[in-house]
């Protein structure tokens, strides 16, 4: 092996022929890469799966598994380029080839999708960063084609125009007790940057997106000071409504928002910390006084409870509101200030669980508070078995059982800045961080095992996986970032 545009001819597989070009950066003398080509997956590797989602059924046909094992650590100046030709029976006219890269340099195998290649016979190129191949590690390139038909999407229900006192038919707020039908995310996942309708220079962060009863994802737009709907079918952010509190003439900045049992959006703000707001999907807004003289009056997070009331957390108390605005106050132990408690979720036990910097706690519907000291977080999510998943120490994530028992599990790759965790329809937990997205097995003998679904090297990745929200099709995740766009994870 020498530095420069090295090429090699690969063994034939499935009647296809292939060469590969790579550009090693000053490889050591005598460096080699052992290459094997096979039609079946290597031992321990799961074959790519077909995938069914609401608007399309995708069939994946794998043509070749190409395995690399370098003798020494080798840096490449560009991603390997494969030139492949298969018989027309294998790759019909008009079909495009795709490639998935299984990176063996991580602690767990990770499919990393490379998309948008040429037709049969063309060179497969990739826009991802060039990999560094670690000595003795195994790297697998999976060459495959996709076929599938687009079906008619299910119509989106019309928006509500007025609040209702009856529970909504929106997706269940509490974690489901049984798996929902259909596949969830692709394996590997695909990422789509969604920009239509987003304001230039906008900023969207964790907690600022919620799935409403109209099947749309509503966002708090701080730059234009508006509450705006993101249509998951057209992938366009609508105009929405300027966030002008009742009795005022100027709009203010909305913050965290969530969907209530009354079909309204419940909102906290950055500019009016003494009140919260409930807004219908038609833009009608109600101001609700959240002040109490003996407690800190800034609510950081809202969540809908099992009793139909809206729960809000401040640094020292839980505030609970009926749909008419009547408030109950449940003090929390300790003397925290500022945003010392910033995460909240409804659990399967019917209690509201919260996370502070120094503790995890629960509050019953009657207001009985129990805290477990020694581990805290800025995010919290409930699993199907009732356990709570939070930020752990160092690079770990933590699991808090219903009796307070605490266990930590290591992340497969480094990413310490995580802000969002949500249960998927497959009952796994999905953790969003500033540079990575993880899937966590939440129950069973493999509990705590994690898979890196996407990171900064994944094609289509932009930056950040915050405000993770399961899409209305139950087959996708939507996420925001620190920029004027959303990301669709499929």
Short mmCIF file of C-alpha atoms in Angstrom, two decimals:
data_model
loop_
_atom_site.label_atom_id
_atom_site.label_comp_id
_atom_site.label_asym_id
_atom_site.label_seq_id
_atom_site.Cartn_x
_atom_site.Cartn_y
_atom_site.Cartn_z
CA UNK A 1 0.00 0.00 0.00
CA UNK A 2 1.28 3.46 -0.89
CA UNK A 3 -0.01 6.96 -0.35
CA UNK A 4 -2.29 8.22 -3.10
CA UNK A 5 -5.25 6.95 -5.09
CA UNK A 6 -4.74 3.20 -4.60
CA UNK A 7 -7.12 0.86 -6.41
CA UNK A 8 -7.87 -2.84 -6.11
CA UNK A 9 -10.03 -5.35 -7.97
CA UNK A 10 -12.44 -7.27 -5.72
CA UNK A 11 -13.64 -10.88 -6.03
CA UNK A 12 -16.92 -11.34 -7.91
CA UNK A 13 -20.17 -11.79 -5.93
CA UNK A 14 -23.74 -12.35 -7.19
CA UNK A 15 -22.35 -12.12 -10.74
CA UNK A 16 -21.07 -8.59 -10.09
CA UNK A 17 -17.62 -7.13 -10.58
CA UNK A 18 -16.10 -4.31 -8.58
CA UNK A 19 -13.02 -2.21 -8.01
CA UNK A 20 -12.35 0.06 -5.08
CA UNK A 21 -10.30 3.26 -4.90
CA UNK A 22 -9.03 4.67 -1.63
CA UNK A 23 -6.62 7.42 -0.73
CA UNK A 24 -4.45 6.45 2.23
CA UNK A 25 -2.62 9.24 4.06
CA UNK A 26 1.07 8.29 4.45
CA UNK A 27 0.46 4.61 5.35
CA UNK A 28 3.28 2.82 7.19
CA UNK A 29 5.51 0.57 5.14
CA UNK A 30 4.07 -2.90 4.73
CA UNK A 31 0.54 -1.81 5.67
CA UNK A 32 -2.15 -4.05 4.28
CA UNK A 33 -5.94 -4.36 4.35
CA UNK A 34 -7.41 -7.84 4.31
CA UNK A 35 -10.58 -7.77 2.16
CA UNK A 36 -13.30 -10.40 1.82
CA UNK A 37 -16.44 -10.27 -0.34
CA UNK A 38 -19.54 -12.36 0.40
CA UNK A 39 -23.22 -12.58 -0.49
CA UNK A 40 -24.25 -13.34 3.09
CA UNK A 41 -23.63 -11.30 6.25
CA UNK A 42 -20.52 -12.09 8.33
CA UNK A 43 -21.03 -13.86 11.65
CA UNK A 44 -22.72 -11.63 14.23
CA UNK A 45 -24.02 -9.15 11.66
CA UNK A 46 -27.76 -8.73 11.13
CA UNK A 47 -28.87 -8.44 7.53
CA UNK A 48 -30.53 -5.21 6.41
CA UNK A 49 -34.26 -5.41 6.98
CA UNK A 50 -37.18 -4.42 4.78
CA UNK A 51 -39.10 -1.51 6.23
CA UNK A 52 -42.81 -0.61 6.19
CA UNK A 53 -43.96 2.87 7.05
CA UNK A 54 -47.18 4.74 6.57
CA UNK A 55 -46.49 6.09 3.07
CA UNK A 56 -44.08 3.53 1.68
CA UNK A 57 -43.00 -0.09 1.86
CA UNK A 58 -39.28 -0.44 1.17
CA UNK A 59 -37.68 -3.72 0.08
CA UNK A 60 -33.93 -3.95 0.51
CA UNK A 61 -31.92 -6.44 -1.55
CA UNK A 62 -28.31 -6.89 -0.44
CA UNK A 63 -25.84 -7.59 -3.24
CA UNK A 64 -22.52 -7.78 -1.38
CA UNK A 65 -20.87 -7.61 2.03
CA UNK A 66 -17.32 -6.27 1.70
CA UNK A 67 -15.20 -6.67 4.84
CA UNK A 68 -12.00 -4.73 5.53
CA UNK A 69 -9.50 -5.51 8.30
CA UNK A 70 -6.39 -3.24 8.28
CA UNK A 71 -3.08 -4.50 9.67
CA UNK A 72 -2.28 -1.06 11.13
CA UNK A 73 -4.26 2.11 11.82
CA UNK A 74 -4.73 3.89 8.50
CA UNK A 75 -6.19 7.33 7.81
CA UNK A 76 -8.01 7.84 4.52
CA UNK A 77 -8.19 11.21 2.78
CA UNK A 78 -11.55 10.32 1.21
CA UNK A 79 -14.26 7.76 1.71
CA UNK A 80 -13.64 4.58 -0.34
CA UNK A 81 -15.20 4.71 -3.81
CA UNK A 82 -16.63 1.49 -5.23
CA UNK A 83 -17.22 0.98 -8.96
CA UNK A 84 -19.64 -1.93 -9.27
CA UNK A 85 -21.54 -3.58 -12.10
CA UNK A 86 -24.18 -6.30 -11.56
CA UNK A 87 -26.29 -8.30 -14.01
CA UNK A 88 -29.55 -6.62 -14.96
CA UNK A 89 -31.42 -9.41 -13.19
CA UNK A 90 -29.83 -8.25 -9.95
CA UNK A 91 -30.10 -4.51 -10.57
CA UNK A 92 -32.99 -3.70 -12.92
CA UNK A 93 -32.77 -0.65 -15.18
CA UNK A 94 -33.38 2.57 -13.30
CA UNK A 95 -32.47 1.10 -9.92
CA UNK A 96 -29.86 2.93 -7.88
CA UNK A 97 -27.29 1.31 -5.66
CA UNK A 98 -26.89 2.22 -2.00
CA UNK A 99 -24.30 1.50 0.62
CA UNK A 100 -24.32 1.09 4.39
CA UNK A 101 -21.04 1.32 6.31
CA UNK A 102 -20.70 -0.85 9.41
CA UNK A 103 -18.07 0.88 11.51
CA UNK A 104 -16.23 -1.68 13.59
CA UNK A 105 -14.14 0.96 15.37
CA UNK A 106 -16.93 1.64 17.86
CA UNK A 107 -17.67 -0.52 20.88
CA UNK A 108 -20.88 -1.67 19.22
CA UNK A 109 -21.47 -2.23 15.49
CA UNK A 110 -23.25 0.71 13.91
CA UNK A 111 -24.83 0.89 10.47
CA UNK A 112 -24.02 4.24 8.96
CA UNK A 113 -25.97 5.01 5.79
CA UNK A 114 -24.42 6.56 2.71
CA UNK A 115 -27.15 7.75 0.34
CA UNK A 116 -27.53 9.13 -3.21
CA UNK A 117 -25.31 7.01 -5.40
CA UNK A 118 -25.33 6.42 -9.12
CA UNK A 119 -27.10 3.80 -11.24
CA UNK A 120 -25.76 0.30 -11.84
CA UNK A 121 -22.22 0.51 -13.12
CA UNK A 122 -21.48 3.92 -11.69
CA UNK A 123 -19.05 4.78 -8.91
CA UNK A 124 -20.51 4.84 -5.39
CA UNK A 125 -19.27 7.96 -3.67
CA UNK A 126 -20.02 9.35 -0.24
CA UNK A 127 -20.16 12.81 1.31
CA UNK A 128 -19.33 11.58 4.83
CA UNK A 129 -16.04 12.27 6.53
CA UNK A 130 -13.21 9.94 5.57
CA UNK A 131 -12.84 7.19 8.19
CA UNK A 132 -9.77 6.31 10.20
CA UNK A 133 -9.43 2.54 10.06
CA UNK A 134 -8.21 1.12 13.35
CA UNK A 135 -5.70 -1.73 13.39
CA UNK A 136 -7.36 -5.14 13.71
CA UNK A 137 -10.91 -3.76 13.60
CA UNK A 138 -13.51 -5.00 11.15
CA UNK A 139 -15.30 -2.64 8.75
CA UNK A 140 -18.15 -3.82 6.56
CA UNK A 141 -19.55 -2.11 3.47
CA UNK A 142 -23.04 -3.37 2.62
CA UNK A 143 -24.01 -2.77 -1.03
CA UNK A 144 -27.76 -2.97 -1.61
CA UNK A 145 -30.71 -1.68 -3.65
CA UNK A 146 -34.08 -0.38 -2.46
CA UNK A 147 -37.44 -0.78 -4.16
CA UNK A 148 -40.87 0.19 -2.93
CA UNK A 149 -44.15 1.86 -3.82
CA UNK A 150 -45.60 5.05 -2.37
CA UNK A 151 -49.12 4.71 -1.03
CA UNK A 152 -51.73 7.33 -0.26
CA UNK A 153 -51.07 8.94 3.15
CA UNK A 154 -53.76 8.89 5.80
CA UNK A 155 -55.56 12.29 5.78
CA UNK A 156 -54.58 14.62 8.62
CA UNK A 157 -57.48 15.51 10.95
CA UNK A 158 -58.71 19.11 10.90
CA UNK A 159 -57.37 21.36 13.69
CA UNK A 160 -59.42 22.02 16.78
CA UNK A 161 -60.80 25.56 16.98
CA UNK A 162 -61.83 25.66 20.64
CA UNK A 163 -60.77 24.00 23.89
CA UNK A 164 -62.63 20.91 25.00
CA UNK A 165 -63.13 19.72 28.54
CA UNK A 166 -63.17 16.07 27.42
CA UNK A 167 -59.93 14.08 27.04
CA UNK A 168 -58.53 14.30 23.52
CA UNK A 169 -58.00 11.53 21.01
CA UNK A 170 -54.38 12.63 20.59
CA UNK A 171 -51.62 10.01 20.98
CA UNK A 172 -51.47 8.76 24.57
CA UNK A 173 -49.45 10.99 26.86
CA UNK A 174 -48.54 8.12 29.17
CA UNK A 175 -46.12 5.44 27.90
CA UNK A 176 -48.03 2.63 26.21
CA UNK A 177 -48.43 -0.72 27.92
CA UNK A 178 -48.02 -2.79 24.74
CA UNK A 179 -46.06 -2.33 21.49
CA UNK A 180 -47.75 -0.30 18.80
CA UNK A 181 -48.15 -1.97 15.38
CA UNK A 182 -45.73 -1.53 12.51
CA UNK A 183 -42.02 -0.90 12.21
CA UNK A 184 -40.41 2.15 13.80
CA UNK A 185 -37.07 3.47 12.55
CA UNK A 186 -35.04 2.17 9.63
CA UNK A 187 -31.94 0.12 10.27
CA UNK A 188 -29.84 2.04 9.42
CA UNK A 189 -31.68 5.28 10.08
CA UNK A 190 -32.00 8.01 7.48
CA UNK A 191 -31.94 11.71 8.31
CA UNK A 192 -33.77 14.45 6.43
CA UNK A 193 -33.19 18.15 7.09
CA UNK A 194 -36.54 20.00 7.01
CA UNK A 195 -36.22 23.73 6.31
CA UNK A 196 -39.39 24.82 4.45
CA UNK A 197 -41.08 27.68 6.29
CA UNK A 198 -38.37 28.02 8.92
CA UNK A 199 -37.13 31.58 9.58
CA UNK A 200 -33.53 32.39 8.73
CA UNK A 201 -31.44 32.48 11.88
CA UNK A 202 -34.18 30.92 13.99
CA UNK A 203 -33.34 29.05 17.17
CA UNK A 204 -35.14 25.93 18.33
CA UNK A 205 -34.15 24.02 21.44
CA UNK A 206 -35.21 21.13 23.69
CA UNK A 207 -38.76 21.18 25.00
CA UNK A 208 -40.06 23.37 22.20
CA UNK A 209 -42.01 20.84 20.13
CA UNK A 210 -45.14 18.82 20.85
CA UNK A 211 -47.42 16.52 18.86
CA UNK A 212 -50.95 17.94 18.96
CA UNK A 213 -54.37 16.39 18.34
CA UNK A 214 -54.41 17.70 14.74
CA UNK A 215 -51.51 15.40 13.85
CA UNK A 216 -49.07 18.30 13.53
CA UNK A 217 -45.94 19.14 15.48
CA UNK A 218 -46.25 22.57 17.10
CA UNK A 219 -43.08 24.57 17.76
CA UNK A 220 -42.19 27.57 19.90
CA UNK A 221 -40.44 29.97 17.49
CA UNK A 222 -38.42 32.39 19.61
CA UNK A 223 -37.08 34.46 16.72
CA UNK A 224 -40.47 35.39 15.26
CA UNK A 225 -42.15 35.09 18.70
CA UNK A 226 -44.85 32.73 17.44
CA UNK A 227 -46.38 29.30 17.95
CA UNK A 228 -46.19 27.50 14.62
CA UNK A 229 -47.34 24.11 13.23
CA UNK A 230 -44.97 21.77 11.40
CA UNK A 231 -46.91 19.56 8.99
CA UNK A 232 -45.18 16.14 8.93
CA UNK A 233 -46.80 15.24 5.58
CA UNK A 234 -45.74 18.31 3.59
CA UNK A 235 -42.69 18.89 5.83
CA UNK A 236 -43.43 22.59 6.01
CA UNK A 237 -43.53 24.92 9.02
CA UNK A 238 -46.72 26.98 8.94
CA UNK A 239 -47.17 30.63 9.93
CA UNK A 240 -49.11 29.85 13.10
CA UNK A 241 -49.93 32.61 15.57
CA UNK A 242 -47.94 35.47 17.04
CA UNK A 243 -47.52 34.91 20.75
CA UNK A 244 -49.35 37.97 22.09
CA UNK A 245 -50.65 37.47 25.66
CA UNK A 246 -54.25 38.53 26.34
CA UNK A 247 -54.45 42.23 27.17
CA UNK A 248 -51.09 43.03 25.51
CA UNK A 249 -50.26 44.42 22.07
CA UNK A 250 -46.72 43.07 21.58
CA UNK A 251 -45.61 39.48 21.13
CA UNK A 252 -43.21 37.80 23.56
CA UNK A 253 -40.93 34.77 23.38
CA UNK A 254 -42.58 31.39 23.96
CA UNK A 255 -40.54 28.66 25.62
CA UNK A 256 -41.47 25.11 26.55
CA UNK A 257 -44.82 23.84 25.31
CA UNK A 258 -46.80 20.62 25.58
CA UNK A 259 -50.19 19.23 24.58
CA UNK A 260 -52.89 19.12 27.24
CA UNK A 261 -55.77 16.68 27.72
CA UNK A 262 -58.07 19.55 26.64
CA UNK A 263 -56.46 19.59 23.14
CA UNK A 264 -54.80 22.94 23.87
CA UNK A 265 -51.10 23.85 23.81
CA UNK A 266 -49.81 24.79 27.26
CA UNK A 267 -46.87 27.18 27.18
CA UNK A 268 -44.29 28.77 29.46
CA UNK A 269 -42.37 31.84 28.30
CA UNK A 270 -39.05 33.60 28.71
CA UNK A 271 -40.58 37.05 29.13
CA UNK A 272 -43.56 36.54 31.45
CA UNK A 273 -42.38 34.25 34.23
CA UNK A 274 -45.42 34.83 36.45
CA UNK A 275 -47.91 33.23 34.08
CA UNK A 276 -48.40 30.25 31.82
CA UNK A 277 -50.67 30.18 28.78
CA UNK A 278 -53.09 27.71 27.20
CA UNK A 279 -53.76 28.18 23.48
CA UNK A 280 -56.24 26.41 21.22
CA UNK A 281 -55.08 25.16 17.85
CA UNK A 282 -57.10 28.03 16.43
CA UNK A 283 -54.95 30.61 18.27
CA UNK A 284 -57.31 31.52 21.15
CA UNK A 285 -55.17 32.11 24.23
CA UNK A 286 -55.89 32.00 27.97
CA UNK A 287 -53.52 33.49 30.57
CA UNK A 288 -53.19 31.47 33.77
CA UNK A 289 -51.62 33.01 36.89
CA UNK A 290 -48.97 30.65 38.27
CA UNK A 291 -47.72 32.84 41.11
CA UNK A 292 -47.66 31.82 44.76
CA UNK A 293 -46.10 34.14 47.40
CA UNK A 294 -44.04 31.55 49.26
CA UNK A 295 -42.43 29.80 46.27
CA UNK A 296 -40.23 30.51 43.26
CA UNK A 297 -42.53 31.68 40.49
CA UNK A 298 -40.77 30.51 37.35
CA UNK A 299 -42.08 27.25 35.88
CA UNK A 300 -39.44 25.54 33.74
CA UNK A 301 -41.36 22.57 32.31
CA UNK A 302 -44.94 21.38 31.78
CA UNK A 303 -46.41 17.89 31.40
CA UNK A 304 -49.97 16.59 31.17
CA UNK A 305 -51.00 14.34 34.06
CA UNK A 306 -53.04 11.14 34.16
CA UNK A 307 -55.86 13.08 35.86
CA UNK A 308 -56.24 15.53 32.97
CA UNK A 309 -54.56 18.37 34.86
CA UNK A 310 -51.46 20.19 33.62
CA UNK A 311 -48.39 19.86 35.85
CA UNK A 312 -45.59 22.41 35.98
CA UNK A 313 -42.33 22.31 37.91
CA UNK A 314 -40.32 25.15 39.43
CA UNK A 315 -37.15 24.93 41.53
CA UNK A 316 -39.03 24.35 44.78
CA UNK A 317 -42.58 23.24 43.99
CA UNK A 318 -44.96 21.50 41.67
CA UNK A 319 -47.85 23.63 40.34
CA UNK A 320 -50.88 21.74 39.04
CA UNK A 321 -53.63 23.37 36.97
CA UNK A 322 -57.14 22.37 35.98
CA UNK A 323 -58.30 23.23 32.45
CA UNK A 324 -60.12 26.22 33.99
CA UNK A 325 -56.89 27.56 35.54
CA UNK A 326 -57.37 26.60 39.20
CA UNK A 327 -53.93 25.91 40.73
CA UNK A 328 -52.71 23.54 43.44
CA UNK A 329 -49.18 23.80 44.88
CA UNK A 330 -47.14 20.83 46.12
CA UNK A 331 -43.83 21.91 47.76
CA UNK A 332 -40.68 19.94 46.95
CA UNK A 333 -38.02 19.09 49.55
CA UNK A 334 -34.86 21.19 49.81
CA UNK A 335 -34.06 24.79 48.99
CA UNK A 336 -33.25 24.88 45.28
CA UNK A 337 -33.28 28.09 43.24
CA UNK A 338 -33.15 29.14 39.60
CA UNK A 339 -33.73 26.20 37.26
CA UNK A 340 -32.61 23.56 39.76
CA UNK A 341 -35.48 21.29 38.65
CA UNK A 342 -35.98 21.23 34.91
CA UNK A 343 -37.40 17.88 33.76
CA UNK A 344 -40.81 16.27 34.14
CA UNK A 345 -42.62 13.18 32.80
CA UNK A 346 -45.78 11.19 33.46
CA UNK A 347 -45.04 7.60 34.41
CA UNK A 348 -47.01 4.38 34.00
CA UNK A 349 -47.64 4.31 37.76
CA UNK A 350 -49.85 7.42 37.35
CA UNK A 351 -47.39 9.62 39.22
CA UNK A 352 -45.50 12.64 37.90
CA UNK A 353 -41.74 12.08 38.07
CA UNK A 354 -39.27 14.95 37.99
CA UNK A 355 -35.53 15.49 37.78
CA UNK A 356 -33.46 18.11 39.61
CA UNK A 357 -29.72 18.63 39.54
CA UNK A 358 -29.34 16.65 42.78
CA UNK A 359 -32.32 14.28 42.96
CA UNK A 360 -35.05 12.33 41.19
CA UNK A 361 -38.55 12.48 42.66
CA UNK A 362 -42.19 11.59 42.19
CA UNK A 363 -45.45 13.30 43.12
CA UNK A 364 -48.74 11.41 43.40
CA UNK A 365 -51.96 13.01 42.07
CA UNK A 366 -52.78 13.81 45.72
CA UNK A 367 -49.51 15.71 46.15
CA UNK A 368 -47.43 13.19 48.14
CA UNK A 369 -43.74 13.75 47.30
CA UNK A 370 -40.91 11.18 47.44
CA UNK A 371 -37.31 12.05 46.49
CA UNK A 372 -34.27 9.89 45.81
CA UNK A 373 -31.05 11.80 46.41
CA UNK A 374 -27.62 11.24 44.94
CA UNK A 375 -28.35 11.36 41.22
CA UNK A 376 -29.92 14.15 39.18
CA UNK A 377 -30.49 15.16 35.60
CA UNK A 378 -31.70 17.79 33.14
CA UNK A 379 -33.88 15.26 31.31
CA UNK A 380 -36.07 12.31 32.29
CA UNK A 381 -38.09 9.70 30.38
CA UNK A 382 -40.36 6.83 31.44
CA UNK A 383 -39.92 3.28 30.11
CA UNK A 384 -42.73 0.72 29.70
CA UNK A 385 -41.78 -1.02 32.97
CA UNK A 386 -42.08 2.26 34.90
CA UNK A 387 -38.33 2.83 35.27
CA UNK A 388 -37.00 6.36 34.68
CA UNK A 389 -34.02 7.03 32.42
CA UNK A 390 -31.83 10.06 33.14
CA UNK A 391 -28.37 11.53 32.68
CA UNK A 392 -25.85 9.50 34.65
CA UNK A 393 -22.35 10.34 35.79
CA UNK A 394 -19.59 10.84 33.24
CA UNK A 395 -20.50 9.27 29.90
CA UNK A 396 -23.25 7.08 31.34
CA UNK A 397 -27.02 7.08 31.38
CA UNK A 398 -28.90 6.16 34.54
CA UNK A 399 -31.95 4.03 35.29
CA UNK A 400 -34.11 4.67 38.36
CA UNK A 401 -36.47 1.83 39.26
CA UNK A 402 -39.84 2.51 40.89
CA UNK A 403 -38.31 1.79 44.30
CA UNK A 404 -35.46 4.26 43.70
CA UNK A 405 -32.79 1.67 42.87
CA UNK A 406 -30.21 3.33 40.62
CA UNK A 407 -28.13 1.66 37.86
CA UNK A 408 -25.80 3.18 35.26
CA UNK A 409 -24.98 2.05 31.75
CA UNK A 410 -22.15 3.39 29.52
CA UNK A 411 -22.76 5.13 26.22
CA UNK A 412 -21.06 3.44 23.24
CA UNK A 413 -19.41 6.71 22.14
CA UNK A 414 -18.58 10.03 23.74
CA UNK A 415 -21.32 12.65 23.98
CA UNK A 416 -21.82 14.31 27.35
CA UNK A 417 -24.31 17.01 26.30
CA UNK A 418 -27.70 15.27 26.16
CA UNK A 419 -31.04 17.02 26.59
CA UNK A 420 -33.89 14.81 25.39
CA UNK A 421 -35.13 11.26 25.91
CA UNK A 422 -38.37 9.68 24.72
CA UNK A 423 -39.95 6.22 24.59
CA UNK A 424 -40.53 4.91 21.07
CA UNK A 425 -43.44 2.71 19.95
CA UNK A 426 -40.97 -0.20 20.03
CA UNK A 427 -40.56 0.38 23.80
CA UNK A 428 -36.91 1.36 23.46
CA UNK A 429 -35.72 4.71 24.82
CA UNK A 430 -34.26 7.23 22.35
CA UNK A 431 -31.66 9.64 23.72
CA UNK A 432 -30.82 12.87 21.87
CA UNK A 433 -27.52 14.65 22.44
CA UNK A 434 -25.65 17.56 20.89
CA UNK A 435 -23.77 15.28 18.51
CA UNK A 436 -25.40 11.85 18.62
CA UNK A 437 -28.65 9.88 18.75
CA UNK A 438 -28.84 6.63 20.74
CA UNK A 439 -31.30 3.76 21.12
CA UNK A 440 -31.42 2.15 24.58
CA UNK A 441 -32.96 -1.26 25.25
CA UNK A 442 -35.19 -0.52 28.23
CA UNK A 443 -36.40 -3.97 29.30
CA UNK A 444 -35.43 -7.63 29.16
CA UNK A 445 -32.05 -9.40 29.41
CA UNK A 446 -30.31 -6.82 27.16
CA UNK A 447 -31.57 -3.87 29.22
CA UNK A 448 -29.17 -0.92 29.09
CA UNK A 449 -27.47 -1.92 25.85
CA UNK A 450 -27.15 1.06 23.54
CA UNK A 451 -26.83 1.53 19.79
CA UNK A 452 -25.48 4.68 18.18
CA UNK A 453 -28.05 5.48 15.47
CA UNK A 454 -26.48 8.66 14.11
CA UNK A 455 -23.67 11.06 14.87
CA UNK A 456 -21.62 13.79 13.24
CA UNK A 457 -20.35 11.41 10.54
CA UNK A 458 -23.81 10.29 9.39
CA UNK A 459 -24.91 11.61 5.97
CA UNK A 460 -27.81 14.02 6.34
CA UNK A 461 -26.80 14.84 9.90
CA UNK A 462 -26.72 18.55 10.66
CA UNK A 463 -26.32 19.20 14.38
CA UNK A 464 -28.13 18.29 17.56
CA UNK A 465 -30.95 15.93 18.47
CA UNK A 466 -33.16 17.84 20.89
CA UNK A 467 -36.91 17.85 21.61
CA UNK A 468 -37.26 14.27 20.36
CA UNK A 469 -40.90 13.60 19.43
CA UNK A 470 -42.49 10.46 17.98
CA UNK A 471 -44.21 11.36 14.71
CA UNK A 472 -47.95 10.87 14.16
CA UNK A 473 -47.24 7.94 11.81
CA UNK A 474 -45.62 6.04 14.71
CA UNK A 475 -42.74 5.16 12.37
CA UNK A 476 -40.43 8.15 12.79
CA UNK A 477 -38.82 10.61 15.18
CA UNK A 478 -38.74 14.38 14.79
CA UNK A 479 -36.04 16.47 16.39
CA UNK A 480 -34.96 20.09 16.61
CA UNK A 481 -31.55 21.67 16.70
CA UNK A 482 -29.84 24.96 17.44
CA UNK A 483 -30.71 26.28 14.01
CA UNK A 484 -33.58 27.14 11.64
CA UNK A 485 -34.66 23.60 10.77
CA UNK A 486 -36.01 20.31 12.06
CA UNK A 487 -34.69 16.82 11.36
CA UNK A 488 -36.79 13.80 10.42
CA UNK A 489 -35.32 10.49 11.60
CA UNK A 490 -36.70 7.43 9.82
#
